[in-house]
Structures are given as structure tokens and as C-alpha cells.
PDB file of C-alpha atoms and ligand atoms in Angstrom:
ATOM      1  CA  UNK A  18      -8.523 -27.626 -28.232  1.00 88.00           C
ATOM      2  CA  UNK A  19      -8.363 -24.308 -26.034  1.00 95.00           C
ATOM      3  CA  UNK A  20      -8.863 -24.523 -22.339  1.00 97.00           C
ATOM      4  CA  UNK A  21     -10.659 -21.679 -21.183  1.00 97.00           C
ATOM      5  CA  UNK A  22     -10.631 -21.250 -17.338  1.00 98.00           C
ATOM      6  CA  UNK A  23     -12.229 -18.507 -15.215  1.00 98.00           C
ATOM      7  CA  UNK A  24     -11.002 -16.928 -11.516  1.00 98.00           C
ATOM      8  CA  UNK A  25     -14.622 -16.381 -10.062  1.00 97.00           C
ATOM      9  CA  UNK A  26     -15.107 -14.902  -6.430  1.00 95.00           C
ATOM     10  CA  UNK A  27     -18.263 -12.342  -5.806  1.00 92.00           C
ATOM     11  CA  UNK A  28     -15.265 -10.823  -2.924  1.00 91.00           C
ATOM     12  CA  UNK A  29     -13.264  -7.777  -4.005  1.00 91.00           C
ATOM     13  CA  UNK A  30      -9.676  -8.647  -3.236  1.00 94.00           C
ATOM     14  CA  UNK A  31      -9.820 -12.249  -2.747  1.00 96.00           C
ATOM     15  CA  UNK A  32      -6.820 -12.819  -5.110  1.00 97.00           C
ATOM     16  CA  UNK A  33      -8.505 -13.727  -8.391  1.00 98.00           C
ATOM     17  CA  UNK A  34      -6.322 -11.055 -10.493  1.00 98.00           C
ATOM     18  CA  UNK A  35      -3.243 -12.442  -8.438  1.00 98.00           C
ATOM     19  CA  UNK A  36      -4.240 -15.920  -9.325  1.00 98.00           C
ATOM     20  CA  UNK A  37      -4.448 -15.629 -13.324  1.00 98.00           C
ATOM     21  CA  UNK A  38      -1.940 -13.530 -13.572  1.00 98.00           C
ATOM     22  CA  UNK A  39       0.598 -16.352 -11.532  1.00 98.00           C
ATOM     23  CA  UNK A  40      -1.417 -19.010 -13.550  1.00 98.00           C
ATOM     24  CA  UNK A  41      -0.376 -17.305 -16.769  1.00 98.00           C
ATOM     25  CA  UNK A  42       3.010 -16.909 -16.529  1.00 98.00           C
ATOM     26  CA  UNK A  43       3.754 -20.357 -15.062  1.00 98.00           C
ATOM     27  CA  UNK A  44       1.570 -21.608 -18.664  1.00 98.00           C
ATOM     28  CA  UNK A  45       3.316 -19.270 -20.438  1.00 98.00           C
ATOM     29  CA  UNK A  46       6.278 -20.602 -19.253  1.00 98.00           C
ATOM     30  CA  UNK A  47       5.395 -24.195 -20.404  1.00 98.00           C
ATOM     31  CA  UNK A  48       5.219 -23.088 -23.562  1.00 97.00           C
ATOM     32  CA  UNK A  49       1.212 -22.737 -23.933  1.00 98.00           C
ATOM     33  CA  UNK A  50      -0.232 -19.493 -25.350  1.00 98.00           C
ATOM     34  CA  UNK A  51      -2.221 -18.056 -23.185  1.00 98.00           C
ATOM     35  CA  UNK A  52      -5.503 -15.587 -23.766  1.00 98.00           C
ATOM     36  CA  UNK A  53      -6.447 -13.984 -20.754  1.00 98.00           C
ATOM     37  CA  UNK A  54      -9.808 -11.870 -20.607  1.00 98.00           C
ATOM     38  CA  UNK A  55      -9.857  -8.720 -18.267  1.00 98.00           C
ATOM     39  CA  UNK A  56     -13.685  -9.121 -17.908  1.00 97.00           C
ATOM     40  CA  UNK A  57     -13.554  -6.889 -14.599  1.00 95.00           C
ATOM     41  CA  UNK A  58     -13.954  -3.038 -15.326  1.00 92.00           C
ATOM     42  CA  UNK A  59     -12.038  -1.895 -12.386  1.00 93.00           C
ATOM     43  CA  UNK A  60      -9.405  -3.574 -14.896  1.00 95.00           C
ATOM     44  CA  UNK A  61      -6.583  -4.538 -12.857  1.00 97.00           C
ATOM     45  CA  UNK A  62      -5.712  -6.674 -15.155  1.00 98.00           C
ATOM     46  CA  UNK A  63      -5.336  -5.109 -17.837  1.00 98.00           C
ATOM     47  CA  UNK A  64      -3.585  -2.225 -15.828  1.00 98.00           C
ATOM     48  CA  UNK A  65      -1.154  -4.783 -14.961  1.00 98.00           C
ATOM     49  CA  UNK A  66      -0.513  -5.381 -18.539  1.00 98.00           C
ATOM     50  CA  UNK A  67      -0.181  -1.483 -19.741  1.00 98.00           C
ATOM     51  CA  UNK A  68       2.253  -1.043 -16.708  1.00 98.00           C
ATOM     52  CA  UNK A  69       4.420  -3.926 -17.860  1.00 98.00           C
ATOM     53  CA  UNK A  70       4.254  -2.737 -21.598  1.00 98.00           C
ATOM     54  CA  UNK A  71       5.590   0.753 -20.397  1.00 98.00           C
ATOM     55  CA  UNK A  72       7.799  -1.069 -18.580  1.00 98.00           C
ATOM     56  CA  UNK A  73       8.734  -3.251 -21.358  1.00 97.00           C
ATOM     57  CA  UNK A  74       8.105  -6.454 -18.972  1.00 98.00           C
ATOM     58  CA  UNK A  75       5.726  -7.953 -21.676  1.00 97.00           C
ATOM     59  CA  UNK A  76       5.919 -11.498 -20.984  1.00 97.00           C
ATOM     60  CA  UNK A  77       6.185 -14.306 -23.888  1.00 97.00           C
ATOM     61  CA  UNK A  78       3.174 -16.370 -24.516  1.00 98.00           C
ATOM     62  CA  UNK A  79       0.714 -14.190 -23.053  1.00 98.00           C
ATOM     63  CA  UNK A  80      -1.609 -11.699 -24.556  1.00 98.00           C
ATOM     64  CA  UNK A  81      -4.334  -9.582 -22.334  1.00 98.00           C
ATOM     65  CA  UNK A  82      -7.904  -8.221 -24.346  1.00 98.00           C
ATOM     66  CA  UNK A  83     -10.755  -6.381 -22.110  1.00 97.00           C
ATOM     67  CA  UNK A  84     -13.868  -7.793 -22.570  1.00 96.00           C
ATOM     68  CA  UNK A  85     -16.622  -6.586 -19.958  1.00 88.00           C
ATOM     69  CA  UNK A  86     -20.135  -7.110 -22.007  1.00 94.00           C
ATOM     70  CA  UNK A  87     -21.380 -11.034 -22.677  1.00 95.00           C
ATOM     71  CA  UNK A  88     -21.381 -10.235 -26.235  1.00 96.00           C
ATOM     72  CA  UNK A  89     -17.632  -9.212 -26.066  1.00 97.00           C
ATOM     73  CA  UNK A  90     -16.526 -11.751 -23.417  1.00 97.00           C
ATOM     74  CA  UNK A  91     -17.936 -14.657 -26.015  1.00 96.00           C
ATOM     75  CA  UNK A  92     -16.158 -12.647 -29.136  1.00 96.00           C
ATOM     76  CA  UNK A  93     -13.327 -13.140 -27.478  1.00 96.00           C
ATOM     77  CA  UNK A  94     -13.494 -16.693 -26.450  1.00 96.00           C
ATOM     78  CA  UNK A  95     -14.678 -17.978 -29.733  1.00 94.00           C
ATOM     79  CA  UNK A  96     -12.720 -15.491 -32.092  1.00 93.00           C
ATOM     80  CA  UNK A  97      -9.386 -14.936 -30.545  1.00 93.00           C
ATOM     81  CA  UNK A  98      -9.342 -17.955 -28.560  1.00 90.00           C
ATOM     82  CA  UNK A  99      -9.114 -20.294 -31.243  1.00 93.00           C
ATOM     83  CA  UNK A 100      -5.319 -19.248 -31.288  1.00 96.00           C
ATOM     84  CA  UNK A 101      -4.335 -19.914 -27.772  1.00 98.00           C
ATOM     85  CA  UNK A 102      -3.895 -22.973 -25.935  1.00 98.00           C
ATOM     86  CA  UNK A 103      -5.152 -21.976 -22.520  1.00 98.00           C
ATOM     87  CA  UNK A 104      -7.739 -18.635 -21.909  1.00 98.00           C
ATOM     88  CA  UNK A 105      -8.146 -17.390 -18.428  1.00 98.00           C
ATOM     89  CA  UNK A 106     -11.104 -15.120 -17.704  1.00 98.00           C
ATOM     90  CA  UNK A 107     -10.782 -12.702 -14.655  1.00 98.00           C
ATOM     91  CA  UNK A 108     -14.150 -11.967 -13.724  1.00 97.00           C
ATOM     92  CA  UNK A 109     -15.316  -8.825 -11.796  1.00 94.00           C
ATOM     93  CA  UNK A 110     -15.674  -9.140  -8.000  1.00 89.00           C
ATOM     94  CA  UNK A 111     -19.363  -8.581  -7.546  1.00 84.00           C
ATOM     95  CA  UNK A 112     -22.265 -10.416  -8.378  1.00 74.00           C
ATOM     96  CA  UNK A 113     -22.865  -9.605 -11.726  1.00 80.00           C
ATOM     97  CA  UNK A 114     -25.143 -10.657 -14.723  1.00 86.00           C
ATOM     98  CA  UNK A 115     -21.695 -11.599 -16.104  1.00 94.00           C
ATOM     99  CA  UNK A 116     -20.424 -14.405 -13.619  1.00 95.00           C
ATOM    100  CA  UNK A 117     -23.003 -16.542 -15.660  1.00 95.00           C
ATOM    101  CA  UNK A 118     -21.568 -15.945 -19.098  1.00 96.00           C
ATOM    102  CA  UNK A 119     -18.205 -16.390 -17.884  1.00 97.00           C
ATOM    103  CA  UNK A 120     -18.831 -19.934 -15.839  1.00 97.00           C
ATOM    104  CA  UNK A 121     -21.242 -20.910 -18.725  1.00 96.00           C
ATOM    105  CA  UNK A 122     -18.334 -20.104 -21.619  1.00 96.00           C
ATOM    106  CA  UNK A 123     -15.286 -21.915 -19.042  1.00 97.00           C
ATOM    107  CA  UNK A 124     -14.782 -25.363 -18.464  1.00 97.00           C
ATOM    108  CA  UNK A 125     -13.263 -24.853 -14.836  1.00 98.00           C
ATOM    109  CA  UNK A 126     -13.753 -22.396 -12.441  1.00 98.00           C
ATOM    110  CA  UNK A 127     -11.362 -21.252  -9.753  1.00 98.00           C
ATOM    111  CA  UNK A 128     -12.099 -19.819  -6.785  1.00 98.00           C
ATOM    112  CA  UNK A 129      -9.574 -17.824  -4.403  1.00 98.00           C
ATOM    113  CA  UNK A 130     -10.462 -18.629  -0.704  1.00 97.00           C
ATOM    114  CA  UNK A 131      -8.802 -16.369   1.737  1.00 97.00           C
ATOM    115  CA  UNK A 132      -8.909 -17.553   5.457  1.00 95.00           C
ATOM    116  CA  UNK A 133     -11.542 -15.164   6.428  1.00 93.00           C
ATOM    117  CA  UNK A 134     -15.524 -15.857   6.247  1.00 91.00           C
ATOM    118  CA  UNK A 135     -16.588 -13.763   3.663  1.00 92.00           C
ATOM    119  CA  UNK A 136     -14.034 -15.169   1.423  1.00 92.00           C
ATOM    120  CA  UNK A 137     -15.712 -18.741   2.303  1.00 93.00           C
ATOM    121  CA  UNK A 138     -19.834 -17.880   1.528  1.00 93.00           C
ATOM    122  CA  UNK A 139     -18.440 -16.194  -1.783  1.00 94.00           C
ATOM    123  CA  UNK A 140     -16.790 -19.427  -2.995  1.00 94.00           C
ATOM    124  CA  UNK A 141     -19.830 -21.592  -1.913  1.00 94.00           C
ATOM    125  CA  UNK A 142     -21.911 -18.540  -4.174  1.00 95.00           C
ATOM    126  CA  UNK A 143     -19.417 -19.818  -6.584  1.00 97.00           C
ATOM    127  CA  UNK A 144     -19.831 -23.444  -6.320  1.00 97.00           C
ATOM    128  CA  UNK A 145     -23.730 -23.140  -6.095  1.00 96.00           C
ATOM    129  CA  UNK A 146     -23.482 -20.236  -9.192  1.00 96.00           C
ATOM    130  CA  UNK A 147     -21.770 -23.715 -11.203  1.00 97.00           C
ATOM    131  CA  UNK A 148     -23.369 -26.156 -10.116  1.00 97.00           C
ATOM    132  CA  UNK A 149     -27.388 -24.475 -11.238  1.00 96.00           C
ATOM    133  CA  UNK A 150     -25.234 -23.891 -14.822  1.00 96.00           C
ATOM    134  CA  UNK A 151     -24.608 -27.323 -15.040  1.00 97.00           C
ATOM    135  CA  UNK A 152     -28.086 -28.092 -13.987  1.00 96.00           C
ATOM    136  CA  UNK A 153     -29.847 -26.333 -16.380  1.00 96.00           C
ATOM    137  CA  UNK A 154     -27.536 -26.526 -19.260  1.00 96.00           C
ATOM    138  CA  UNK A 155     -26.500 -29.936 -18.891  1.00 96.00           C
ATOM    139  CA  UNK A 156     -22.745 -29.136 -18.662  1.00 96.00           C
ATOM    140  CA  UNK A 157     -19.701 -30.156 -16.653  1.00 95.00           C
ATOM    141  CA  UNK A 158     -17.971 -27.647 -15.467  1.00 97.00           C
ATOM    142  CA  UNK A 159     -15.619 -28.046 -12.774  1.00 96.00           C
ATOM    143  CA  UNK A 160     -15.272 -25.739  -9.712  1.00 97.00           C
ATOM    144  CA  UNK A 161     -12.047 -25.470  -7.592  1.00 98.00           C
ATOM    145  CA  UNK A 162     -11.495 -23.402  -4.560  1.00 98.00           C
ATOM    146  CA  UNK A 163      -7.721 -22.705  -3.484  1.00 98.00           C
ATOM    147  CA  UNK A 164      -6.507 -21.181  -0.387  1.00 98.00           C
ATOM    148  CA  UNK A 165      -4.707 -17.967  -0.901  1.00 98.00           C
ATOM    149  CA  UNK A 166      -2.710 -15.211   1.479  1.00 98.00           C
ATOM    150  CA  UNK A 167      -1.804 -18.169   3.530  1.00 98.00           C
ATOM    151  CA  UNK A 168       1.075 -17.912   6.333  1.00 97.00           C
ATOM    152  CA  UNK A 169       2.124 -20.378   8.863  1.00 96.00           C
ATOM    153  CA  UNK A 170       0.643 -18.195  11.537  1.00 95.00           C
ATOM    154  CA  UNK A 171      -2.482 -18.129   9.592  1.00 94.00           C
ATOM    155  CA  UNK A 172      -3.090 -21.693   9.856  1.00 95.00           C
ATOM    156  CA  UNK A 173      -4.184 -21.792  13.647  1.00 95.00           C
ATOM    157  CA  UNK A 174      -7.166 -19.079  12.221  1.00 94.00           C
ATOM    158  CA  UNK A 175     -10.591 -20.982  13.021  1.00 94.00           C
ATOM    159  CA  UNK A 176     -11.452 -19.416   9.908  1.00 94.00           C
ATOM    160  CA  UNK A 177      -8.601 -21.649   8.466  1.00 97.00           C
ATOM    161  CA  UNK A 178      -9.463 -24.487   9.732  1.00 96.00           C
ATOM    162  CA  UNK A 179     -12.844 -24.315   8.547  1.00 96.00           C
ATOM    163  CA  UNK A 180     -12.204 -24.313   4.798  1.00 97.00           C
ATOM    164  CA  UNK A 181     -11.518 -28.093   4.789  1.00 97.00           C
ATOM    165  CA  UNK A 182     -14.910 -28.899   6.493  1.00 97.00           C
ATOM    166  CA  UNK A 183     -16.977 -26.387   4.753  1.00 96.00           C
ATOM    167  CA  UNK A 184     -15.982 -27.439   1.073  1.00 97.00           C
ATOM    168  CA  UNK A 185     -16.375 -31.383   2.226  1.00 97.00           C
ATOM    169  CA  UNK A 186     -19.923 -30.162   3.628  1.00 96.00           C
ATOM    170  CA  UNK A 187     -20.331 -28.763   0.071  1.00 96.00           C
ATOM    171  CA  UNK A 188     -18.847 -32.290  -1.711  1.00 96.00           C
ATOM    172  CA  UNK A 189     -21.262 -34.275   0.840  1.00 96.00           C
ATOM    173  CA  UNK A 190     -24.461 -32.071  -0.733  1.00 94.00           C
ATOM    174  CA  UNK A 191     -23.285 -33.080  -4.293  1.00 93.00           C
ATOM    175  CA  UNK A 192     -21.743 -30.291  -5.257  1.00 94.00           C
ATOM    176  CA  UNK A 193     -19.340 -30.269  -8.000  1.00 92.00           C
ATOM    177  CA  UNK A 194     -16.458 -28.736  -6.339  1.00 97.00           C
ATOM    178  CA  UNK A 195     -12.948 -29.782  -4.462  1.00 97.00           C
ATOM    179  CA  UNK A 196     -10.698 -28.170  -2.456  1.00 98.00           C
ATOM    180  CA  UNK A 197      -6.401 -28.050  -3.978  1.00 98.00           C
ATOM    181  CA  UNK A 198      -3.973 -28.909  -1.499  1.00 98.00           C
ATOM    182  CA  UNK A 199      -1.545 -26.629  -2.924  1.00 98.00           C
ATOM    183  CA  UNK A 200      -1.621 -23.489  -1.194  1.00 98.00           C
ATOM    184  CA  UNK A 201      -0.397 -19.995  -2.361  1.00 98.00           C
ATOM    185  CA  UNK A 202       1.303 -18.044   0.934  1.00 98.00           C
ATOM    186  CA  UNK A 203       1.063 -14.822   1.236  1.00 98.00           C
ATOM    187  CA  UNK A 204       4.026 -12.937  -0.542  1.00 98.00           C
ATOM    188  CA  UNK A 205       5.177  -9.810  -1.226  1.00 98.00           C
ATOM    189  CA  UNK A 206       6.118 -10.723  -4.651  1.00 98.00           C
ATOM    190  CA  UNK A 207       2.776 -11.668  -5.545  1.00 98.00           C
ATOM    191  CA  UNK A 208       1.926  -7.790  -4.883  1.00 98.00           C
ATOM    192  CA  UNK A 209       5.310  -6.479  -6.366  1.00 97.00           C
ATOM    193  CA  UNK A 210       4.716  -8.169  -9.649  1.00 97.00           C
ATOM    194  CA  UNK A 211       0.881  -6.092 -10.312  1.00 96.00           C
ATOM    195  CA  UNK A 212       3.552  -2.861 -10.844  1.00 97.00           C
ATOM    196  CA  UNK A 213       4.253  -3.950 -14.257  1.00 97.00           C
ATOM    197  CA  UNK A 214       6.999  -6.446 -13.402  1.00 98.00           C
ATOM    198  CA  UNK A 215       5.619  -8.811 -15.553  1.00 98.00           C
ATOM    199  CA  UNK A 216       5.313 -12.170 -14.737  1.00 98.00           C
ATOM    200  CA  UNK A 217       6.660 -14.166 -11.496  1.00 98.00           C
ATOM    201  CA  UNK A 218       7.983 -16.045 -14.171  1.00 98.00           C
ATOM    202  CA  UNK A 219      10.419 -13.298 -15.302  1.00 97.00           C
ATOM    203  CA  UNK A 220      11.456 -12.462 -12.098  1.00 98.00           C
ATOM    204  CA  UNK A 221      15.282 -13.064 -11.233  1.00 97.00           C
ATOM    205  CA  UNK A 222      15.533 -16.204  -9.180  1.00 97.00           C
ATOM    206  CA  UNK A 223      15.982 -14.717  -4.906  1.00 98.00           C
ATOM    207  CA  UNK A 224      14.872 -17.143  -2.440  1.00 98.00           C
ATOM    208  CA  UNK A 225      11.757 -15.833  -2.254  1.00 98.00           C
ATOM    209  CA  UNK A 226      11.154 -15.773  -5.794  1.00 98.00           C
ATOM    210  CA  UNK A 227      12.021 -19.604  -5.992  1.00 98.00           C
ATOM    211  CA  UNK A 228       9.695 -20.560  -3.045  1.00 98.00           C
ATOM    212  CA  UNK A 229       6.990 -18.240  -4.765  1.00 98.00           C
ATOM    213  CA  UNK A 230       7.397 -20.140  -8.159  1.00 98.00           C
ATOM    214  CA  UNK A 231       7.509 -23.731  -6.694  1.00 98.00           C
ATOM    215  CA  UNK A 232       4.334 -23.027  -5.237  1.00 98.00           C
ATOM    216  CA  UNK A 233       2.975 -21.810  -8.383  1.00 98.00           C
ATOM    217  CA  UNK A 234       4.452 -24.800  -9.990  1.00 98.00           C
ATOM    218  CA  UNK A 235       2.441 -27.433  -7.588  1.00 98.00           C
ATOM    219  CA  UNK A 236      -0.872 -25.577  -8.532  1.00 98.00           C
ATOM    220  CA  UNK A 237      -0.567 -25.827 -12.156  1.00 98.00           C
ATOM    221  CA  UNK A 238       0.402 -29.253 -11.981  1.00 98.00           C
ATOM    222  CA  UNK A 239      -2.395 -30.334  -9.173  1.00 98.00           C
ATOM    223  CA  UNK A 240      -5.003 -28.410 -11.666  1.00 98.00           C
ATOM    224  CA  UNK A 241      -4.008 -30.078 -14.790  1.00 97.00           C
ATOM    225  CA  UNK A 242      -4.252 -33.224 -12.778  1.00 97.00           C
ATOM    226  CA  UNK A 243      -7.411 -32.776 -11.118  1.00 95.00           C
ATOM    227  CA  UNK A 244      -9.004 -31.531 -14.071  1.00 92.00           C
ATOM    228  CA  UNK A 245      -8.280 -34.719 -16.257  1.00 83.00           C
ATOM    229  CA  UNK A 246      -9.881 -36.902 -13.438  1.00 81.00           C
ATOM    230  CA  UNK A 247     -13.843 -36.717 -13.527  1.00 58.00           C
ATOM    231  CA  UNK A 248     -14.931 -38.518 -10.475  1.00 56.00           C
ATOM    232  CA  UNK A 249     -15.658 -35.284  -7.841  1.00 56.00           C
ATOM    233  CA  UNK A 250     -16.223 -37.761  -4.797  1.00 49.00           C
ATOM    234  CA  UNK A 251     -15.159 -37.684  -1.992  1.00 46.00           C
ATOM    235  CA  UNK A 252     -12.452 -35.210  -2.707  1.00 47.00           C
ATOM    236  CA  UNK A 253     -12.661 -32.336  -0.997  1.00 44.00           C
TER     237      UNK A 253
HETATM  238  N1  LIG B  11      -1.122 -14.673  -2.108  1.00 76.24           N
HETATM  239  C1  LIG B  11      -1.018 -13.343  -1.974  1.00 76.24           C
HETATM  240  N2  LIG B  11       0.044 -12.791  -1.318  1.00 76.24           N
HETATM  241  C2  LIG B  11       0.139 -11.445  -1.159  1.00 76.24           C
HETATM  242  N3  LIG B  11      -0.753 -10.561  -1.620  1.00 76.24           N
HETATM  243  C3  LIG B  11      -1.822 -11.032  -2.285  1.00 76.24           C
HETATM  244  C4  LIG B  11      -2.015 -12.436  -2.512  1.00 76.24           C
HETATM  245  N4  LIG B  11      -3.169 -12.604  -3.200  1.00 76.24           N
HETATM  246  C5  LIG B  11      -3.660 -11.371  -3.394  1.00 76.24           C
HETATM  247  N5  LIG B  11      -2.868 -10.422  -2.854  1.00 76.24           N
HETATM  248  C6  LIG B  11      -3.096  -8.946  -2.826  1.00 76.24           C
HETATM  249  O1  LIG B  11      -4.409  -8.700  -2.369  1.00 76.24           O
HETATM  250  C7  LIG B  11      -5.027  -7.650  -3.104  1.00 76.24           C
HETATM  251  C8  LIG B  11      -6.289  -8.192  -3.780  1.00 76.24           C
HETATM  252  O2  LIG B  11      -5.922  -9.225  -4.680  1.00 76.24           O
HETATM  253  P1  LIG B  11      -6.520  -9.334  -6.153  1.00 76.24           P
HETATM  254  O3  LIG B  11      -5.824 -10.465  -6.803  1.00 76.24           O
HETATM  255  O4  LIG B  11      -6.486  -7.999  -6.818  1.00 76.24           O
HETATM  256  O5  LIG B  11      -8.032  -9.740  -5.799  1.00 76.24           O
HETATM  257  P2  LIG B  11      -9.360  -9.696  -6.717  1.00 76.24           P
HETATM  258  O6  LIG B  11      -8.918  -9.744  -8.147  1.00 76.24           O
HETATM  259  O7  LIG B  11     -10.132 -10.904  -6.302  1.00 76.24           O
HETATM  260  O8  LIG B  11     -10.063  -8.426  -6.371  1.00 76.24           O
HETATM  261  C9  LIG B  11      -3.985  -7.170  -4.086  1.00 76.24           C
HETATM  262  O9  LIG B  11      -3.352  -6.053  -3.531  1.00 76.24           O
HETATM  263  C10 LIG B  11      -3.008  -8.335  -4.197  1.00 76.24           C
HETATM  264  O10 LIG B  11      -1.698  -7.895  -4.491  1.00 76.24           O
HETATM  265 MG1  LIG B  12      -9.362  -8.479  -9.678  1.00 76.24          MG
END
């Protein structure tokens, strides 16, 4: 059976094109084939991809298809998905029409959280955006938030320190929604890599490339994890 996950955030530059493209390569890397849809027409996805194809940084595993209509986002899920393991839908960063068609077509939902305010009310859009799709539609669709651009510094932020309370406020309504414990840090090879270096994944082992991919490690591992457990309670 295909996964199909989605990076939703109604922020610009929270880190949802980051995310999926770190998600992918540490799937690819597993040895899953992994579909992911550019469904955001500033495409920086899929600019990622043409730069590492010029490049010829085309990483294994992985293929990248634009879809930014519902009719071609669901093509794409239900015809070339079939043949992939794992699809990962970047969605655009505004509210859109689409955000529905891509929550409603995902099983899980992942939402980049930034320590900064903004980045917090558009992950509880998020959660809220799942939760009335499971509502209506009687689904169950999971929603994740995880921090991103995190620094040791960063931590002592008020804005920081109110992640934890606002998505257990969120848990405590009966939302459908937790909070990871792993953590991606801000790093400058999470920005190098969007110049067609391909994947973290591919990237010669420094010190800061192995620090980079253990994090990236944890977070697959604690999603694949959290997503096989059902009970939401309590969790955040
Ligand atoms: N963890 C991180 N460390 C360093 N830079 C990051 C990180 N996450 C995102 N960025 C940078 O922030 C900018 C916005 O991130 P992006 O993933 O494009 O956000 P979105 O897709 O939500 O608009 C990009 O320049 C990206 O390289
Ligand atoms: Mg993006």
C-alpha cells in the first residue's frame, strides 16, 4: 500500500519544501520509492529537482511530478502513485482551495512550526483544516507539527516555549494532532542542498552533515512510529 503524506503550513517559508525534500532522501535511502508532488506553483520543489538534474545530483528512489490543479494532484496520487511506496505532497504556502484536496487525498499531515507566532496560528489552521476533513468525511487523518530552524539559543524564545503548551491546548480540545520530539536545527546544509545538491542523503559525510542526517534519521523513525499508534491522547 502507498503512503501518501503531505507538508501543509498556510506560512511562506516555514520549511515545508525543506522538510519533504530531507524526508525523501532519508526514505529514499531506506530503500522506499518515493513520489513526491510539487503541488506549490512557486515550485521550489520542483526547481530543486531541475537544478539537481543539471547538476546530475538526481537522487535514487525519488521521482518529482508538478501537480497544482485537484484534478492533477489526484491523477497523480492514484495513477503514478500506485508505483511508489511513500508520496509526499508539498503544498503551496497560502490558504488555498487546494490544502483540502491535498489533506483529504493524505493520510498524515505535517506541519513545520518555526519558533515564531505566525508559524504557530498557521499549524493550528492546519490542525483545525484536518480535523473539519475528518469530520465531515469520516476519515482519520493524522496531523503532526515539528519544530524546525531550531538552535540552542533559540530555545529560551517565549515563542519556543510556547509550542509545547499551545499544541497540548490543541490535544486537550480534541484535536487530532501531536507535537514530535525530534527537532530539525537550523543548518546551513538544509539551505545548501535546495542548489541542486541533491539529497542530504548524498552529501559526503562532514560533521555537520552527520549531525544533520541523525536528526533526519530520528524524525523518520519517530513518524513511522507515531503513525502506526492510533491513540492521539494525551500526546502532545
Ligand atoms: N531547518 C532549517 N535550517 C536552515 N534553513 C532552513 C530550515 N528550514 C527551512 N530553511 C530555509 O528557510 C527558507 C524557507 O524554507 P522552505 O522549506 O522553502 O519553506 P516553505 O516551503 O514552507 O515555503 C528556505 O530558504 C530554506 O532553505
Ligand atoms: Mg515551499
Amino acid at each position: 500500500m502507498t503512503r501518501t503524506y503531505a507538508a501543509v503550513s498556510n506560512k511562506g517559508g516555514a520549511g515545508k519544501t525543506t522538510l519533504v525534500t530531507l524526508l525523501a532522501g532519508e526514505y529514499a535511502l531506506r530503500g522506499e520509492r518515493v513520489l513526491l508532488i510539487d503541488a506549490d506553483n512557486r515550485q521550489n520543489l520542483s526547481g530543486w529537482w531541475t537544478l539537481c538534474a543539471e547538476k546530475s545530483n538526481t537522487p535514487d528512489n525519488i521521482e518529482v511530478t508538478v501537480a497544482s490543479t485537484q484534478r492533477s494532484i489526484e491523477q497523480a496520487i492514484d495513477n503514478l502513485g500506485r508505483a511508489f511506496n511513500v508520496v509526499i505532497i508539498d503544498a503551496p504556502g497560502v490558504d488555498s482551495s487546494l490544502q483540502a484536496t491535498i489533506i483529504r487525498s493524505s493520510e498524515l499531515v505535517i506541519s513545520p512550526i518555526q519558533p515564531a507566532i505566525k508559524e504557530l496560528e498557521a499549524a493550528g489552521q492546519a490542525v483545525a483544516a484536518v480535523n473539519e476533513i475528518n469530520d465531515q468525511l469520516g476519515l482519520n487523518i493524522s496531523h503532526f507539527n515539528v519544530r524546525t530552524r531550531i538552535s540552542v539559543p533559540g530555545r529560551n524564545l517565549e515563542a519556543y516555549r510556547y509550542i509545547k503548551p499551545f499544541v497540548a491546548g490543541l490535544v486537550a480540545a480534541e484535536y487530532r494532532t501531536r507535537l514530535l520530539d525530534t527537532e530539525l536545527f537550523e543548518r546551513n546544509i538544509y539551505r545548501e542542498i535546495q542548489n541542486g545538491l541533491g539529497t542530504l542523503q548524498m552529501q559526503e559525510l562532514t560533521d555537520p552533515v552527520r549531525k544533520a542526517r541523525v536528526e533526519v534519521h530520528a524524525l523518520v523513525d519517530e513518524i513511522e512510529r507515531s503513525r502506526a499508534s492510533t491513540s492521539f491522547e494525551g500526546l502532545a
